[in-house]
JSON list of C-alpha atoms in Angstrom, two decimals:
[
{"chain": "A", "resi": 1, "resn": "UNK", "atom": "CA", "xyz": [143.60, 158.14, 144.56]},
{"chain": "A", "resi": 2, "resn": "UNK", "atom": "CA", "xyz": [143.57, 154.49, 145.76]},
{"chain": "A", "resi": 3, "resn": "UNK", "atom": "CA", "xyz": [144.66, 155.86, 149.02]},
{"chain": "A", "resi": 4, "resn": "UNK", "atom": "CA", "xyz": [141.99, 157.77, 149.54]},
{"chain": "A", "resi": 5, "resn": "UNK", "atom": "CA", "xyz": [139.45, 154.53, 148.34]},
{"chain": "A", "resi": 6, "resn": "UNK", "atom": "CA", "xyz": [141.37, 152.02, 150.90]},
{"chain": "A", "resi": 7, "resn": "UNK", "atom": "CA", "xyz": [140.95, 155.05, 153.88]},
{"chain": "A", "resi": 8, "resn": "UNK", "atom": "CA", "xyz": [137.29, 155.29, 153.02]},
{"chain": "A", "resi": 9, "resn": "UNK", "atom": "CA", "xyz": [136.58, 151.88, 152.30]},
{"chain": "A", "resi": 10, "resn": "UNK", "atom": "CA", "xyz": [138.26, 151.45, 156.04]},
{"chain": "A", "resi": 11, "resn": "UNK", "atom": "CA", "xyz": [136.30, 154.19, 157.31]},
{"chain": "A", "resi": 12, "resn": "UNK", "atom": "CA", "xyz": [133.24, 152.14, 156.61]},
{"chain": "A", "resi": 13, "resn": "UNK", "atom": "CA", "xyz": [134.46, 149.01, 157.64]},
{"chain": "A", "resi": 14, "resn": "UNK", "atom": "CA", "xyz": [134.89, 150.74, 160.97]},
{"chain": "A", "resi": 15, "resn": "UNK", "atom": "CA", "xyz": [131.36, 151.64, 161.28]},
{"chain": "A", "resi": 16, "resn": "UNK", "atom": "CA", "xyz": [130.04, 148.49, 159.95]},
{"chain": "A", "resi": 17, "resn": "UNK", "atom": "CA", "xyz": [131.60, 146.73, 163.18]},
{"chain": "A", "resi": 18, "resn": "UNK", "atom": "CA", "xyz": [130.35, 149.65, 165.22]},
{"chain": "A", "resi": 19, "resn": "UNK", "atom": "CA", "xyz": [127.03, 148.45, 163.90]},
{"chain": "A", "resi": 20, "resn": "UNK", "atom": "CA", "xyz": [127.62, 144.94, 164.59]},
{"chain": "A", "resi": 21, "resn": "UNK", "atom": "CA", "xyz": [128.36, 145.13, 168.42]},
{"chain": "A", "resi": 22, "resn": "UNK", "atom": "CA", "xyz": [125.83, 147.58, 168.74]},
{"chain": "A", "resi": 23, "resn": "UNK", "atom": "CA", "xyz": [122.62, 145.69, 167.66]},
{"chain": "A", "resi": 24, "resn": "UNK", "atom": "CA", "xyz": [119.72, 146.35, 168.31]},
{"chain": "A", "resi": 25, "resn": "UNK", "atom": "CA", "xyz": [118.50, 143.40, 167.27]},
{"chain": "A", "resi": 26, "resn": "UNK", "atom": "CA", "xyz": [120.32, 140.11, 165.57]},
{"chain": "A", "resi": 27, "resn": "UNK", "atom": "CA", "xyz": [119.43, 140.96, 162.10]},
{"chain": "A", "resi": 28, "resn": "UNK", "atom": "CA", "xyz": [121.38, 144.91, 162.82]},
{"chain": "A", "resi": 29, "resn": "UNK", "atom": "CA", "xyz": [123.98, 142.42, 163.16]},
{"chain": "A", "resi": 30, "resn": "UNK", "atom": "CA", "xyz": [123.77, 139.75, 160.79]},
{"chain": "A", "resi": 31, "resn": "UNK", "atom": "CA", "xyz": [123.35, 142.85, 158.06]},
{"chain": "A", "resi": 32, "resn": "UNK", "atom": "CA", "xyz": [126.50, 145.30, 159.40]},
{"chain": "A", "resi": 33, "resn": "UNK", "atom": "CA", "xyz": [128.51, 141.34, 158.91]},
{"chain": "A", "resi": 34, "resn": "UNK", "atom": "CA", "xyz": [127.47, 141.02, 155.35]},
{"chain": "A", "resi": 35, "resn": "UNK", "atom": "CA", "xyz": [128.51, 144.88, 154.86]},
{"chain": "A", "resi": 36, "resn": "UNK", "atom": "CA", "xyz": [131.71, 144.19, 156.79]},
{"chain": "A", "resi": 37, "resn": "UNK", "atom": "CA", "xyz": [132.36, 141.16, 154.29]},
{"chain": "A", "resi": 38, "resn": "UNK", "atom": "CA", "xyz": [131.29, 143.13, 151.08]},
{"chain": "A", "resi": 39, "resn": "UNK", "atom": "CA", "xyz": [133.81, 146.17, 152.64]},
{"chain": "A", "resi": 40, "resn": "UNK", "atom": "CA", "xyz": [136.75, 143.15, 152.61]},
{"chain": "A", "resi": 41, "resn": "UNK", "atom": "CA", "xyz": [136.00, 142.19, 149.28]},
{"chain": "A", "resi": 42, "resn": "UNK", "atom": "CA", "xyz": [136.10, 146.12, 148.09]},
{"chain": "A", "resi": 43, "resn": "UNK", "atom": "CA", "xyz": [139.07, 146.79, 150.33]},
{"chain": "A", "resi": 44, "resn": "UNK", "atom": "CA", "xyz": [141.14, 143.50, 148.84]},
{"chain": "A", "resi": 45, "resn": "UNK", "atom": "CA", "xyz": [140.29, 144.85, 145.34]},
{"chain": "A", "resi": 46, "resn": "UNK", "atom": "CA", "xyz": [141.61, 148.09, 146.06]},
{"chain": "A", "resi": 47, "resn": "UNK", "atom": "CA", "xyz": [144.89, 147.05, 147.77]},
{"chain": "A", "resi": 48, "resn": "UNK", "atom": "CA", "xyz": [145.14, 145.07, 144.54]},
{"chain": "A", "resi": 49, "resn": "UNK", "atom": "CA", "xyz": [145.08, 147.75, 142.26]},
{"chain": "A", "resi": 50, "resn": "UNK", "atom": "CA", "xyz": [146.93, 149.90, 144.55]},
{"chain": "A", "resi": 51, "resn": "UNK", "atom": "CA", "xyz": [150.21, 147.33, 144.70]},
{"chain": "A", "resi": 52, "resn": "UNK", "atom": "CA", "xyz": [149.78, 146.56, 140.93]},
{"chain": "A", "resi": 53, "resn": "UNK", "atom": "CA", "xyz": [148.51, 143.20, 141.13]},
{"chain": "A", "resi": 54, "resn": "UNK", "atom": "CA", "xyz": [145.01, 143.23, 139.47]},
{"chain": "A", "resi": 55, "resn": "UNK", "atom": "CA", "xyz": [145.03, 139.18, 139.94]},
{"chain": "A", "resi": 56, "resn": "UNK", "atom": "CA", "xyz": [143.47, 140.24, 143.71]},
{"chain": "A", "resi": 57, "resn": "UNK", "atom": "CA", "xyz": [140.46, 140.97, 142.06]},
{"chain": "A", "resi": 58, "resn": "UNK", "atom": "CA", "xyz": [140.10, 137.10, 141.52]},
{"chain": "A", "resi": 59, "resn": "UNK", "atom": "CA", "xyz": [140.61, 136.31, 145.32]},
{"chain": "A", "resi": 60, "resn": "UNK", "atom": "CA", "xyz": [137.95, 139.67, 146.08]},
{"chain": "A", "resi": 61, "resn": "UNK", "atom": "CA", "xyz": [135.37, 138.08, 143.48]},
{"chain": "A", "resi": 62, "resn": "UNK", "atom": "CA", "xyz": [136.00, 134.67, 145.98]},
{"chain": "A", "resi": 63, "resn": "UNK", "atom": "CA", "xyz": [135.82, 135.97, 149.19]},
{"chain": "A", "resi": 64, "resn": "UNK", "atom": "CA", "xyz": [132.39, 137.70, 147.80]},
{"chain": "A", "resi": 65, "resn": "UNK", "atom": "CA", "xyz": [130.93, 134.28, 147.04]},
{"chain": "A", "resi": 66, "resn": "UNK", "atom": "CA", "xyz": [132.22, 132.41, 150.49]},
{"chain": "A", "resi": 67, "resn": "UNK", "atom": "CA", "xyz": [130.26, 135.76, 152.19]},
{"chain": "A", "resi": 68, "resn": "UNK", "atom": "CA", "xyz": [127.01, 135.07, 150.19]},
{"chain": "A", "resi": 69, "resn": "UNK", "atom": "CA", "xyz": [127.03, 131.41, 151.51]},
{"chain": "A", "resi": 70, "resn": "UNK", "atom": "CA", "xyz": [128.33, 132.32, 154.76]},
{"chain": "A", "resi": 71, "resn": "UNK", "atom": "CA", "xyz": [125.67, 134.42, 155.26]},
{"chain": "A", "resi": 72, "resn": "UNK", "atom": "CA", "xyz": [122.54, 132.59, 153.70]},
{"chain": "A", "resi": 73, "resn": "UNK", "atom": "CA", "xyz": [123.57, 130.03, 156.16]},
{"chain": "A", "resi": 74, "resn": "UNK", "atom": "CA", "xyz": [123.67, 132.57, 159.16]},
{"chain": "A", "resi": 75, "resn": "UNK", "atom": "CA", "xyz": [120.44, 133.58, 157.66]},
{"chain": "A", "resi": 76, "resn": "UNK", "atom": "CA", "xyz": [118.96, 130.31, 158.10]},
{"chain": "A", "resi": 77, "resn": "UNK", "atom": "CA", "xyz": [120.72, 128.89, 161.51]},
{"chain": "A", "resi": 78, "resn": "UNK", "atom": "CA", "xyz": [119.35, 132.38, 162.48]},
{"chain": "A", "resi": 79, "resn": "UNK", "atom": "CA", "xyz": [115.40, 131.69, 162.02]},
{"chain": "A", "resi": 80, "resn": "UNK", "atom": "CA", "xyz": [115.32, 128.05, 162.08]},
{"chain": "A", "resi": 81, "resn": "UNK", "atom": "CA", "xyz": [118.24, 127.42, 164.88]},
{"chain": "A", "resi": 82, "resn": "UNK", "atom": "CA", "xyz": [119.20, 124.22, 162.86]},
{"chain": "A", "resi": 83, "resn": "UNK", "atom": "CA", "xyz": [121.01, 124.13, 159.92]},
{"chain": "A", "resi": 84, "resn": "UNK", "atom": "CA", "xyz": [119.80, 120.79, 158.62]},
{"chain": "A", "resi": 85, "resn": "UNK", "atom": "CA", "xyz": [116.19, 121.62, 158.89]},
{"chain": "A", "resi": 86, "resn": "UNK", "atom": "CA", "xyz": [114.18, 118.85, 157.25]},
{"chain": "A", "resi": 87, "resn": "UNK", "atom": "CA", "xyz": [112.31, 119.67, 154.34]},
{"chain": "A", "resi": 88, "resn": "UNK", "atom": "CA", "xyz": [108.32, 119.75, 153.59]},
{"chain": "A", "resi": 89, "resn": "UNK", "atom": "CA", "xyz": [108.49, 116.33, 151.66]},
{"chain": "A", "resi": 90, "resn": "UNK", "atom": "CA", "xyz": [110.22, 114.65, 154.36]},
{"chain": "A", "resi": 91, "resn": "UNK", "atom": "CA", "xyz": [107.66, 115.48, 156.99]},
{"chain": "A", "resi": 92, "resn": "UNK", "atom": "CA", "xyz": [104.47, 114.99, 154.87]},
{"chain": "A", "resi": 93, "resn": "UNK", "atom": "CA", "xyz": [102.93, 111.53, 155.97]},
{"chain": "A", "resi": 94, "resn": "UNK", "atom": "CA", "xyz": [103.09, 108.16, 154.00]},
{"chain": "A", "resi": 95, "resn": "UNK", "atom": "CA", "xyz": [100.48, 107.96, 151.14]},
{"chain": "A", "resi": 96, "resn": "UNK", "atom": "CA", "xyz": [98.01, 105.94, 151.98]},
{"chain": "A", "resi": 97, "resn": "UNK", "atom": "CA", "xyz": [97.91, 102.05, 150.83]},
{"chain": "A", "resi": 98, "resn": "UNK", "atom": "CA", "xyz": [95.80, 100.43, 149.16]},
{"chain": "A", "resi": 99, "resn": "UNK", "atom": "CA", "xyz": [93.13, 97.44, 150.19]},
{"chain": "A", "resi": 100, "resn": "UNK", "atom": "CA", "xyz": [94.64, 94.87, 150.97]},
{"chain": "A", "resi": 101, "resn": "UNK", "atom": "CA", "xyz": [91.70, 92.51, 152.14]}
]
């Protein structure tokens, strides 16, 4: 049974990088990564179980959350093409002062 999850689980990885190089457009890509990265997490999981060492599941559950960040900050060098974007307050200008006369 878990061989037939890790085959399918490759399967999918498989198609997810198909998707990847293919495009069309950046975000194609940027999505078939995150899949490709969920697919590792499943697939580590799985191997886990499969060679009796449920303790993967811990390093699966890790990778998932280094994926989420690695891909919010894709996301964001993505639209913004700077990852230290300066926030709204930072660019608003000085409040004014008052009378000094």
């Amino acid at each position: 049974m878990f061989v037939a999850a890790l085959l399918g689980v490759l399967v999918t990885m498989l198609l997810a990088l198909v998707r990847a190089v293919r495009g069309p457009t950046p975000f194609d890509r940027i999505l078939a990564a995150n899949m490709f990265g969920t697919k590792t997490m499943l697939l580590i999981a799985v191997a886990g179980f499969w060679t009796g060492r449920p303790a993967w599941l811990d390093l699966a559950l890790v990778y998932a959350l280094v994926n989420f960040a690695g891909m919010i900050a894709v996301l964001k060098f993505v639209r913004f093409r700077d990852l230290a974007r300066p926030t709204v307050h930072s660019m608003a200008p000085p409040p004014p002062r008052g009378d000094a006369a």
